[in-house]
Coordinates of C-alpha atoms and ligand atoms in Angstrom, one line a residue:
M1 CA 2.4 18.2 -69.6
V2 CA 5.3 19.1 -66.7
Q3 CA 3.0 22.2 -66.3
R4 CA -0.1 20.6 -66.3
F5 CA 0.9 18.2 -63.5
S6 CA 2.9 21.1 -61.6
R7 CA -0.7 22.7 -61.1
S8 CA -2.7 19.4 -60.2
L9 CA -4.1 18.6 -56.6
R10 CA -1.6 15.5 -56.4
F11 CA 1.4 17.6 -57.2
R12 CA 0.3 20.4 -54.5
F13 CA -0.4 18.0 -52.2
L14 CA 2.4 15.7 -52.5
A15 CA 4.8 19.0 -52.1
A16 CA 2.8 20.2 -49.4
L17 CA 3.2 16.5 -48.0
G18 CA 6.9 16.9 -48.5
G19 CA 7.8 20.4 -47.0
V20 CA 5.7 18.8 -44.1
L21 CA 8.1 15.8 -43.8
L22 CA 11.0 17.9 -44.4
L23 CA 10.1 20.4 -41.7
A24 CA 9.3 17.5 -39.3
L25 CA 12.8 15.8 -40.2
I26 CA 14.6 19.1 -39.7
S27 CA 13.0 19.9 -36.3
L28 CA 13.5 16.3 -35.1
A29 CA 17.5 16.1 -36.0
A30 CA 17.2 19.9 -34.3
L31 CA 15.5 18.7 -31.3
S32 CA 17.9 15.7 -31.1
K33 CA 20.8 17.8 -31.2
W34 CA 20.3 20.8 -29.1
V35 CA 17.6 19.2 -26.4
I36 CA 17.7 15.3 -25.9
F37 CA 21.9 14.8 -26.4
P38 CA 22.7 17.4 -24.3
A39 CA 19.7 16.6 -21.9
L40 CA 21.4 13.1 -21.9
H41 CA 24.7 13.9 -21.9
K42 CA 23.7 16.4 -18.4
E43 CA 22.4 13.5 -17.4
E44 CA 25.4 11.4 -17.9
H45 CA 27.5 14.0 -16.3
A46 CA 25.4 14.2 -13.2
V47 CA 25.7 10.7 -13.0
V48 CA 29.3 10.8 -12.6
I49 CA 29.6 13.4 -10.3
Q50 CA 27.2 11.8 -7.8
E51 CA 29.2 8.7 -8.2
L52 CA 32.2 10.9 -7.7
A53 CA 31.0 12.1 -4.5
Q54 CA 30.4 8.8 -3.0
I55 CA 34.3 8.4 -3.7
E56 CA 34.3 11.4 -1.9
R57 CA 32.4 10.7 1.3
S58 CA 34.2 7.7 1.8
L59 CA 37.2 9.5 1.8
N60 CA 35.8 11.9 4.8
I61 CA 35.1 8.6 6.4
S62 CA 37.7 7.5 6.7
Q63 CA 39.9 10.8 7.5
Q64 CA 36.8 10.8 10.3
E65 CA 38.1 7.8 11.4
L66 CA 41.4 7.8 11.7
L67 CA 41.2 11.1 13.4
A68 CA 38.7 8.8 16.2
Q69 CA 41.7 6.5 16.5
A70 CA 43.9 9.6 16.8
R71 CA 41.8 11.2 19.3
D72 CA 41.0 7.6 20.9
W73 CA 44.8 7.7 21.6
S74 CA 45.4 11.1 22.6
I75 CA 42.8 11.7 24.8
W76 CA 44.2 9.0 27.3
D77 CA 45.9 9.0 30.8
D78 CA 48.5 6.4 29.7
T79 CA 49.3 8.5 26.5
Y80 CA 49.2 11.3 29.2
E81 CA 51.4 10.2 31.8
F82 CA 53.9 8.7 28.7
I83 CA 54.1 12.4 27.0
Q84 CA 55.5 13.6 30.6
G85 CA 57.7 10.6 30.8
N86 CA 55.7 8.5 33.4
Y87 CA 54.8 5.5 32.0
P88 CA 58.0 3.9 30.7
G89 CA 56.3 0.8 29.6
Y90 CA 53.8 2.7 27.1
T91 CA 56.1 1.5 24.0
D92 CA 56.5 -1.9 24.8
T93 CA 52.3 -2.1 26.1
N94 CA 50.8 -0.5 22.6
F95 CA 53.6 -0.8 19.8
S96 CA 54.2 -3.6 17.7
Q97 CA 54.9 -3.9 13.9
Q98 CA 51.3 -6.6 14.1
M99 CA 49.4 -3.4 15.5
F100 CA 50.8 -1.1 12.4
E101 CA 50.0 -3.2 9.4
E102 CA 46.1 -4.3 11.2
M103 CA 45.3 -0.5 11.3
R104 CA 47.2 0.6 8.1
Y105 CA 49.3 2.9 9.6
Q106 CA 52.5 4.2 8.1
L107 CA 53.5 6.4 11.3
M108 CA 52.8 7.7 14.8
A109 CA 54.5 10.5 16.3
F110 CA 54.2 12.4 19.6
F111 CA 55.5 15.2 20.3
N112 CA 55.9 17.1 23.4
A113 CA 54.3 20.2 24.7
E114 CA 57.5 22.2 22.9
G115 CA 56.3 20.6 19.9
D116 CA 59.9 18.6 20.0
V117 CA 59.8 14.6 19.0
H118 CA 58.8 12.9 22.0
F119 CA 58.2 9.5 20.6
L120 CA 58.1 7.7 16.8
A121 CA 57.3 4.7 15.2
G122 CA 56.2 3.4 11.8
I123 CA 56.9 1.2 8.9
N124 CA 59.6 2.3 6.3
P125 CA 57.5 2.3 3.1
A126 CA 60.4 1.7 1.0
T127 CA 61.6 -1.2 2.9
G128 CA 58.7 -2.3 4.4
Q129 CA 60.4 -2.3 8.2
Y130 CA 58.9 -1.2 11.7
H131 CA 61.4 1.5 13.3
T132 CA 60.8 3.1 16.7
C133 CA 62.6 6.1 17.8
Y134 CA 63.0 8.9 19.8
T135 CA 64.4 11.8 16.9
A136 CA 64.4 11.1 13.2
E137 CA 67.5 10.1 12.7
R138 CA 69.4 6.9 11.3
E139 CA 66.6 4.1 10.8
C140 CA 63.7 6.9 11.2
R141 CA 65.5 9.6 9.0
W142 CA 62.6 8.8 6.2
M143 CA 60.1 10.4 8.8
S144 CA 62.5 13.9 9.1
G145 CA 60.1 15.3 6.2
L146 CA 56.9 14.3 7.8
I147 CA 58.0 15.5 11.5
R148 CA 59.2 18.8 9.7
T149 CA 55.6 19.5 8.2
M150 CA 53.8 18.4 11.5
Q151 CA 55.9 20.5 13.7
A152 CA 55.0 23.0 11.1
S153 CA 51.5 22.2 11.7
I154 CA 51.9 22.9 15.1
K155 CA 53.2 26.4 15.2
E156 CA 50.2 26.9 13.0
D157 CA 47.4 25.6 14.6
P158 CA 48.1 24.2 18.3
E159 CA 44.7 23.5 18.4
Q160 CA 44.8 20.6 15.7
G161 CA 42.2 18.2 16.4
K162 CA 42.0 18.0 12.5
S163 CA 42.5 15.3 9.6
S164 CA 44.6 16.6 6.6
L165 CA 46.1 15.3 3.4
Y166 CA 49.7 15.1 2.5
A167 CA 51.6 15.3 -0.6
G168 CA 54.2 12.6 -1.4
T169 CA 54.9 9.6 -3.1
T170 CA 52.2 7.7 -1.9
P171 CA 49.2 10.5 -0.6
L172 CA 48.9 10.4 3.1
M173 CA 46.3 10.7 5.6
V174 CA 47.3 12.5 8.8
A175 CA 45.2 12.9 11.7
S176 CA 46.2 14.8 15.2
N177 CA 45.1 15.9 18.4
P178 CA 46.6 17.3 21.6
I179 CA 47.1 15.0 24.3
V180 CA 45.3 15.2 27.0
R181 CA 44.0 13.3 30.1
T182 CA 41.1 10.8 30.0
D183 CA 38.9 13.0 31.5
E184 CA 40.5 15.7 29.3
S185 CA 41.2 18.1 32.1
G186 CA 44.6 19.8 32.5
P187 CA 46.2 21.8 30.0
P188 CA 47.6 19.4 26.4
Q189 CA 50.9 17.8 27.3
G190 CA 51.7 17.3 23.7
W191 CA 50.5 16.2 20.4
L192 CA 49.9 12.5 18.6
F193 CA 49.7 12.2 14.6
K194 CA 48.9 9.1 13.2
V195 CA 49.8 8.9 9.6
R196 CA 47.8 6.2 6.9
P197 CA 49.3 5.9 3.6
M198 CA 46.7 6.4 0.6
D199 CA 47.9 3.6 -1.1
D200 CA 46.2 0.8 -3.1
E201 CA 45.3 -1.1 -0.3
W202 CA 43.2 2.1 1.1
L203 CA 41.8 2.6 -2.6
T204 CA 41.0 -0.8 -2.5
I205 CA 39.1 -0.6 0.6
I206 CA 37.4 2.5 -0.7
E207 CA 36.3 0.8 -4.1
D208 CA 34.9 -2.1 -2.1
Y209 CA 32.9 0.4 0.2
T210 CA 31.7 2.7 -3.1
G211 CA 31.5 0.0 -5.4
L212 CA 33.2 2.1 -7.5
P213 CA 36.5 1.7 -9.7
S214 CA 38.5 4.7 -7.7
T215 CA 41.8 6.8 -8.5
L216 CA 44.3 8.8 -6.6
S217 CA 46.9 10.8 -8.1
M218 CA 49.3 13.8 -7.3
L219 CA 49.1 16.9 -9.5
E220 CA 52.0 18.7 -10.6
G221 CA 51.0 22.9 -10.7
V222 CA 47.6 24.6 -9.2
I223 CA 44.1 23.9 -10.8
N224 CA 41.7 26.0 -10.2
N225 CA 38.7 24.5 -10.8
D226 CA 37.9 21.6 -8.2
T227 CA 36.2 19.0 -10.7
A228 CA 36.7 17.8 -13.6
V229 CA 35.0 15.6 -16.3
T230 CA 36.7 14.4 -19.5
I231 CA 35.2 11.8 -21.9
S232 CA 37.4 9.9 -23.8
G233 CA 35.6 6.6 -26.2
N234 CA 33.6 4.7 -23.8
T235 CA 34.4 6.1 -20.6
I236 CA 33.7 9.2 -18.5
Q237 CA 36.1 10.0 -15.9
A238 CA 35.6 12.8 -12.7
Q239 CA 38.0 14.2 -10.9
R240 CA 37.6 16.0 -7.5
Y241 CA 40.9 18.1 -6.6
L242 CA 41.9 18.1 -3.3
T243 CA 44.5 20.5 -1.7
T244 CA 47.1 19.0 0.4
Y245 CA 48.8 20.1 3.4
P246 CA 51.0 22.4 3.0
H247 CA 49.2 23.9 0.1
N248 CA 51.6 23.4 -2.6
E249 CA 50.5 20.0 -4.3
Q250 CA 47.4 18.5 -5.5
L251 CA 45.4 15.7 -5.3
A252 CA 43.1 14.0 -7.5
L253 CA 40.5 11.6 -6.5
G254 CA 38.5 10.2 -9.3
T255 CA 36.4 7.3 -11.0
Q256 CA 36.3 6.3 -14.1
L257 CA 32.7 5.1 -15.4
N258 CA 31.8 2.8 -18.3
R259 CA 29.4 4.8 -20.7
T260 CA 27.3 1.9 -20.9
S261 CA 24.4 3.5 -19.6
Y262 CA 24.8 7.0 -21.8
L263 CA 25.4 5.0 -25.2
S264 CA 22.8 2.3 -24.8
S265 CA 20.2 5.4 -24.2
L266 CA 21.9 7.1 -27.2
E267 CA 21.6 3.7 -29.1
T268 CA 18.0 3.7 -27.6
F269 CA 17.1 7.0 -28.4
R270 CA 18.6 6.7 -32.2
Y271 CA 16.6 3.4 -32.7
V272 CA 13.0 5.1 -31.8
L273 CA 14.4 8.1 -33.7
L274 CA 14.5 5.4 -36.8
W275 CA 11.5 3.9 -36.1
T276 CA 9.6 7.4 -35.7
A277 CA 10.7 8.3 -39.4
C278 CA 10.2 5.2 -40.8
L279 CA 6.6 5.4 -39.1
M280 CA 6.3 8.7 -40.6
L281 CA 7.3 7.6 -44.0
L282 CA 4.7 4.4 -43.6
V283 CA 2.3 7.0 -42.7
I284 CA 2.9 9.5 -45.4
G285 CA 2.5 6.5 -47.6
L286 CA -0.8 5.1 -46.7
V287 CA -2.1 8.6 -46.5
L288 CA -0.9 9.0 -50.1
L289 CA -2.5 5.7 -51.4
L290 CA -5.7 6.6 -49.3
L291 CA -5.6 10.0 -51.0
E292 CA -4.7 8.1 -54.3
R293 CA -7.6 5.6 -54.5
I294 CA -10.1 7.6 -52.4
I295 CA -10.1 11.1 -54.3
L296 CA -7.2 11.7 -56.8
K297 CA -8.2 8.6 -59.2
P298 CA -12.0 9.4 -59.0
L299 CA -10.8 12.8 -59.2
R300 CA -9.0 12.0 -62.6
T301 CA -11.9 10.0 -64.0
L302 CA -14.0 12.6 -63.4
T303 CA -12.0 14.9 -64.9
Q304 CA -11.2 12.4 -68.0
F305 CA -15.5 12.0 -67.7
T306 CA -15.7 15.8 -68.1
Q307 CA -13.2 16.2 -70.6
Q308 CA -14.7 13.4 -72.9
A309 CA -17.8 15.1 -72.9
S310 CA -18.6 11.6 -74.6
V311 CA -21.1 10.7 -71.9
D312 CA -19.8 7.2 -71.4
L313 CA -21.8 6.9 -68.5
K314 CA -20.8 3.0 -68.5
G315 CA -17.6 3.3 -67.6
S316 CA -18.3 6.1 -65.0
S317 CA -20.8 3.9 -63.1
N318 CA -18.3 3.5 -60.0
L319 CA -18.4 7.5 -59.8
L320 CA -21.8 7.6 -60.1
G321 CA -23.1 4.8 -57.4
R322 CA -20.8 7.0 -55.0
G323 CA -22.3 8.6 -51.8
D324 CA -19.9 11.3 -51.4
E325 CA -18.9 14.9 -52.9
I326 CA -17.5 13.2 -55.6
G327 CA -20.2 11.0 -56.3
I328 CA -22.4 14.2 -56.3
L329 CA -20.4 16.1 -58.5
A330 CA -20.3 13.2 -61.0
R331 CA -24.1 12.6 -61.1
A332 CA -24.3 16.9 -61.5
F333 CA -22.1 16.4 -64.4
Q334 CA -24.5 13.2 -65.7
E335 CA -27.5 15.2 -65.3
Q336 CA -25.9 18.3 -67.8
F337 CA -24.2 15.7 -70.2
K338 CA -27.8 14.2 -70.5
H339 CA -29.6 17.6 -70.7
Q340 CA -26.7 18.8 -73.5
Q341 CA -27.2 15.7 -75.1
Q342 CA -30.6 16.5 -75.7
L343 CA -30.1 19.8 -76.4
N344 CA -27.6 18.7 -79.2
A345 CA -30.1 16.1 -80.7
E346 CA -32.9 18.6 -80.7
L347 CA -30.8 21.4 -82.5
I348 CA -29.5 18.5 -85.0
E349 CA -33.1 17.6 -85.7
L350 CA -33.7 21.0 -85.9
S351 CA -30.9 21.7 -88.2
T352 CA -31.7 18.9 -90.6
H353 CA -35.2 18.3 -90.3
D354 CA -38.5 20.3 -91.7
P355 CA -40.4 20.8 -88.1
L356 CA -43.6 21.2 -90.4
T357 CA -43.6 17.4 -91.8
G358 CA -40.7 16.2 -89.8
L359 CA -39.0 14.6 -93.1
P360 CA -35.3 15.4 -93.5
N361 CA -34.5 19.0 -94.9
R362 CA -33.0 20.1 -98.3
R363 CA -29.4 20.5 -96.3
L364 CA -29.5 16.8 -94.7
F365 CA -30.6 15.8 -98.6
D366 CA -27.6 17.3 -100.0
Q367 CA -25.0 16.3 -97.1
R368 CA -26.5 12.3 -98.2
L369 CA -26.7 12.5 -102.1
Q370 CA -23.2 14.0 -102.1
E371 CA -21.9 11.2 -99.5
V372 CA -24.0 8.7 -102.0
V373 CA -22.9 9.9 -105.3
N374 CA -19.0 9.3 -104.0
S375 CA -19.5 5.9 -103.3
A376 CA -21.4 5.2 -106.3
L377 CA -19.0 6.6 -108.4
A378 CA -16.2 4.7 -106.5
S379 CA -18.2 1.2 -106.7
G380 CA -19.9 2.2 -109.7
Q381 CA -23.4 0.9 -108.0
P382 CA -26.2 2.8 -109.8
L383 CA -27.7 5.9 -108.1
S384 CA -30.9 7.1 -108.8
V385 CA -32.8 10.5 -107.5
M386 CA -36.6 11.3 -107.8
M387 CA -37.9 14.7 -107.4
L388 CA -41.7 15.0 -106.6
D389 CA -43.6 18.2 -106.9
I390 CA -47.6 18.1 -106.0
D391 CA -49.7 19.6 -108.7
H392 CA -51.3 22.9 -108.5
F393 CA -50.5 23.5 -104.7
K394 CA -51.1 27.3 -105.4
M395 CA -54.8 26.5 -106.3
F396 CA -55.0 24.4 -103.4
N397 CA -54.1 26.8 -100.7
D398 CA -56.0 29.5 -103.1
H399 CA -59.1 27.6 -102.3
Y400 CA -58.7 26.0 -99.1
G401 CA -56.5 28.2 -97.5
H402 CA -52.6 27.9 -96.1
P403 CA -53.1 26.0 -93.2
E404 CA -55.7 23.4 -95.1
G405 CA -52.6 23.5 -97.3
D406 CA -49.8 22.6 -94.6
I407 CA -52.1 19.8 -93.2
C408 CA -52.2 18.4 -97.2
L409 CA -48.4 18.7 -96.8
Q410 CA -48.1 16.9 -93.4
R411 CA -50.4 14.0 -94.9
V412 CA -48.5 14.1 -98.3
A413 CA -45.2 13.7 -96.3
Q414 CA -45.8 10.9 -93.8
T415 CA -47.2 8.6 -97.1
M416 CA -44.2 9.5 -98.8
H417 CA -41.9 8.2 -95.8
D418 CA -44.2 5.5 -95.0
V419 CA -43.4 4.2 -99.2
A420 CA -39.9 5.5 -98.5
T421 CA -39.3 2.8 -95.3
A422 CA -41.4 -0.1 -97.1
H423 CA -39.1 0.2 -100.4
G424 CA -36.1 1.3 -98.5
F425 CA -34.9 4.6 -99.9
F426 CA -34.2 7.9 -98.4
I427 CA -36.4 10.9 -99.1
A428 CA -36.9 14.7 -98.0
R429 CA -38.5 17.6 -98.3
T430 CA -36.5 19.8 -100.7
G431 CA -39.3 22.8 -101.5
G432 CA -41.9 24.3 -100.5
E433 CA -44.4 21.3 -102.0
E434 CA -41.5 20.0 -103.3
F435 CA -40.0 16.3 -102.2
S436 CA -36.7 14.7 -103.2
A437 CA -35.6 10.9 -102.8
M438 CA -32.3 9.3 -103.1
M439 CA -31.9 5.6 -104.2
S440 CA -28.7 3.6 -103.8
A441 CA -28.1 0.7 -106.0
T442 CA -31.6 1.9 -108.2
S443 CA -31.4 2.2 -111.8
A444 CA -33.9 4.8 -112.9
T445 CA -36.2 2.0 -114.3
Q446 CA -35.9 0.7 -110.8
A447 CA -36.6 4.1 -109.5
L448 CA -39.6 4.3 -112.2
E449 CA -41.5 1.4 -110.2
K450 CA -41.0 2.6 -107.0
S451 CA -42.0 6.3 -108.7
Q452 CA -45.3 4.8 -109.4
A453 CA -45.6 2.8 -105.6
L454 CA -45.7 6.4 -104.7
S455 CA -47.8 8.1 -107.0
D456 CA -50.2 5.4 -106.0
A457 CA -49.7 5.6 -102.7
I458 CA -50.9 9.7 -102.6
D459 CA -53.5 8.7 -104.9
Q460 CA -54.7 6.4 -102.4
L461 CA -54.9 8.9 -99.6
Q462 CA -58.0 11.1 -101.8
H463 CA -57.0 14.1 -100.3
L464 CA -59.4 16.4 -101.9
H465 CA -58.2 19.1 -104.6
Y466 CA -61.2 20.7 -106.0
M467 CA -59.6 22.8 -108.0
S468 CA -57.1 20.8 -109.4
P469 CA -57.6 20.2 -113.6
V470 CA -56.3 16.9 -113.3
A471 CA -58.0 14.9 -110.4
P472 CA -60.3 15.5 -108.0
H473 CA -57.7 14.8 -105.2
V474 CA -54.4 15.7 -104.5
T475 CA -51.8 14.2 -107.1
V476 CA -48.0 14.4 -107.7
S477 CA -45.2 14.9 -110.7
I478 CA -42.3 13.0 -110.7
G479 CA -39.1 13.3 -112.2
I480 CA -36.3 10.8 -112.2
S481 CA -32.4 11.0 -113.0
Q482 CA -29.7 8.2 -112.9
L483 CA -25.9 9.0 -112.4
G484 CA -23.7 7.7 -115.0
I485 CA -26.9 8.0 -117.3
A486 CA -26.5 10.8 -120.7
G487 CA -23.5 11.9 -119.3
I488 CA -24.6 12.6 -115.5
Q489 CA -21.3 12.5 -113.1
T490 CA -21.9 14.6 -110.7
F491 CA -24.2 16.0 -107.7
S492 CA -25.6 18.7 -109.2
G493 CA -25.7 17.5 -112.6
L494 CA -28.3 14.7 -110.9
M495 CA -30.0 17.2 -109.3
T496 CA -30.2 19.4 -112.4
A497 CA -31.3 16.2 -114.8
A498 CA -34.1 15.1 -112.0
D499 CA -35.5 18.8 -111.8
Q500 CA -35.7 18.9 -116.1
A501 CA -37.6 15.3 -115.8
L502 CA -39.9 16.8 -113.5
Y503 CA -40.7 19.4 -115.5
A504 CA -41.0 17.2 -118.5
A505 CA -43.7 15.6 -116.1
K506 CA -45.4 18.6 -115.7
A507 CA -45.3 19.4 -119.4
A508 CA -46.8 16.1 -120.3
G509 CA -49.8 17.0 -118.2
R510 CA -49.1 16.4 -114.3
H511 CA -49.6 13.4 -112.6
C512 CA -46.9 11.2 -114.1
A513 CA -43.4 10.8 -113.6
K514 CA -40.6 10.8 -116.5
V515 CA -36.8 10.0 -116.6
Y516 CA -34.4 12.4 -117.7
T517 CA -33.0 11.8 -121.1
P518 CA -30.5 13.9 -122.9
S519 CA -33.2 15.2 -125.4
L520 CA -34.7 16.9 -121.7
A521 CA -31.6 19.1 -121.2
N522 CA -32.1 21.0 -125.0
A523 CA -35.9 21.9 -123.5
S524 CA -36.8 25.4 -122.2
F525 CA -35.6 25.1 -118.0
Y526 CA -37.1 26.1 -114.8
S527 CA -36.5 25.0 -111.9
H528 CA -39.0 23.9 -109.6
N529 CA -37.2 24.0 -106.8
T530 CA -38.4 26.5 -104.3
P531 CA -35.9 26.1 -101.1
L532 CA -37.0 26.3 -97.9
Ligands
GTP601 N1 -49.6 25.5 -97.3 C1 -48.6 25.8 -97.7 N2 -48.1 26.4 -99.0 C2 -47.0 26.1 -99.3 C3 -45.9 25.9 -98.6 N3 -44.7 25.9 -99.1 C4 -45.1 26.4 -100.6 N4 -46.2 26.9 -100.3 C5 -47.0 26.7 -101.5 O1 -46.9 26.1 -102.8 C6 -47.7 26.5 -103.8 C7 -46.4 26.3 -105.1 O2 -46.9 27.0 -106.1 P1 -46.1 26.7 -107.5 O3 -45.0 26.8 -107.6 O4 -46.8 28.0 -108.1 O5 -46.9 25.5 -108.5 P2 -48.2 24.9 -108.1 O6 -49.2 25.9 -108.1 O7 -47.9 23.4 -107.4 O8 -48.1 24.4 -109.9 P3 -47.3 23.4 -110.3 O9 -45.9 23.1 -109.6 O10 -46.6 23.7 -111.9 O11 -48.5 22.0 -110.7 C8 -47.6 28.4 -103.3 O12 -48.9 28.9 -103.5 C9 -46.7 28.2 -102.0 O13 -47.3 29.4 -101.3 C10 -46.0 26.1 -96.9 O14 -45.8 25.0 -96.4 N5 -47.5 25.5 -96.7

């Protein structure tokens, strides 16, 4: 059963479909893992780098702005005069705590042509106090570290005209420029440094400008990469590492983004994936259903139809009415079965009937008689057998010829058949010119009456038999026996008794009927049976 199923079309199709489905799912999973998820991740990475670049651009703009302000002040006749000591009112006119706060300056430092401090002004980040000094001492002591760094920078690069980032508890943005006349004539007379803290306020401005959350922190140690992207849960953080002056510390400018977009893309993709899988399963289910209804079920019916070979065409009318290949096949099978049935019927007819007269032959007679004997023995019903033989048929043949003999046999057989049908008994040709009849529920006496009907019918045929010493026409002699009478209990006993009764009829002058009696059993016996 299992083996048959495993070879069936349904199993093979299911196995193939299952394989294809599995392959599709594996491909989908592989595609997701190695193509789609990395692509989404890459896109997310690109977005965060783009946002980071925007923040960095804002930083650059902020630096350019500070440098422009430093240049405005340093390329100015007033400052030029001030650095040469020719403009004593310069500080009173231009410097105030309010100006520093509004411009968000932490410090402005003026250096003379020798690089020495000329004037300092700034707001102490620790106290918030505004101070002006001529040396980085006392209340301006907090500036001393920065001043040294600026002086080192001047030595390194007297050209200045640049903006740098300085490390510190709060990172600083520093812009510097040589001090020259407004028309930029004459040699530089010193340098001006402007310092702006990159504090929370500065970050807020950057955030307002970019619309992005921004972070700024000092890092310890040297980092080789210039950018880093880290993912933690629902957030993604990108940092750009900037080098501060004098190159021993690094500043991390960063932004932190919510991964909503990526996660929602992921969610959408998973949703699509799930629906694709469901749709695939649904389509496969439908294909299977259609396959079952359109092909497999009709094929099974066709298989049953061919296996039964009982040609129950009524149950297969659906199949036969189909216009497709299965219908064509079913109709071909039907034709084949009909033909086979016809051949079988012909074979059965040939094997059970006599071809000359069309009457049942000896084989069928014996078969039926055995059944009838069994049932009569079981029921106790009477059963009689009759044996009939044409009188002097050899003489008929000798006189009229064999073909005429055949015609005579056919006419006698037809007559006997008509009488048997009329009286409801079974008759067969059981020998050359010999016939036998079986009569259920009939006693020997009743059989004798029926034998008279048979004999009379044959007499009425008036089939000429010129050579017969009995009559001028064909006549028959008849022997009768009954089951259960005179000790007859078997099929063969019944036939032997009928034969002996026939012999007695022949001996009695022919053209008569005799019923078997035990006395006949002692008479010398010869068989009239000439099996066909
Ligand atoms: N034409 C024809 N003759 C057949 C056929 N079968 C048997 N016969 C003939 O039937 C004859 C039977 O002859 P017998 O058995 O001697 O008996 P009978 O001449 O009828 O004599 P009784 O039976 O004693 O009256 C034989 O000549 C067979 O050749 C047949 O199919 N056709």
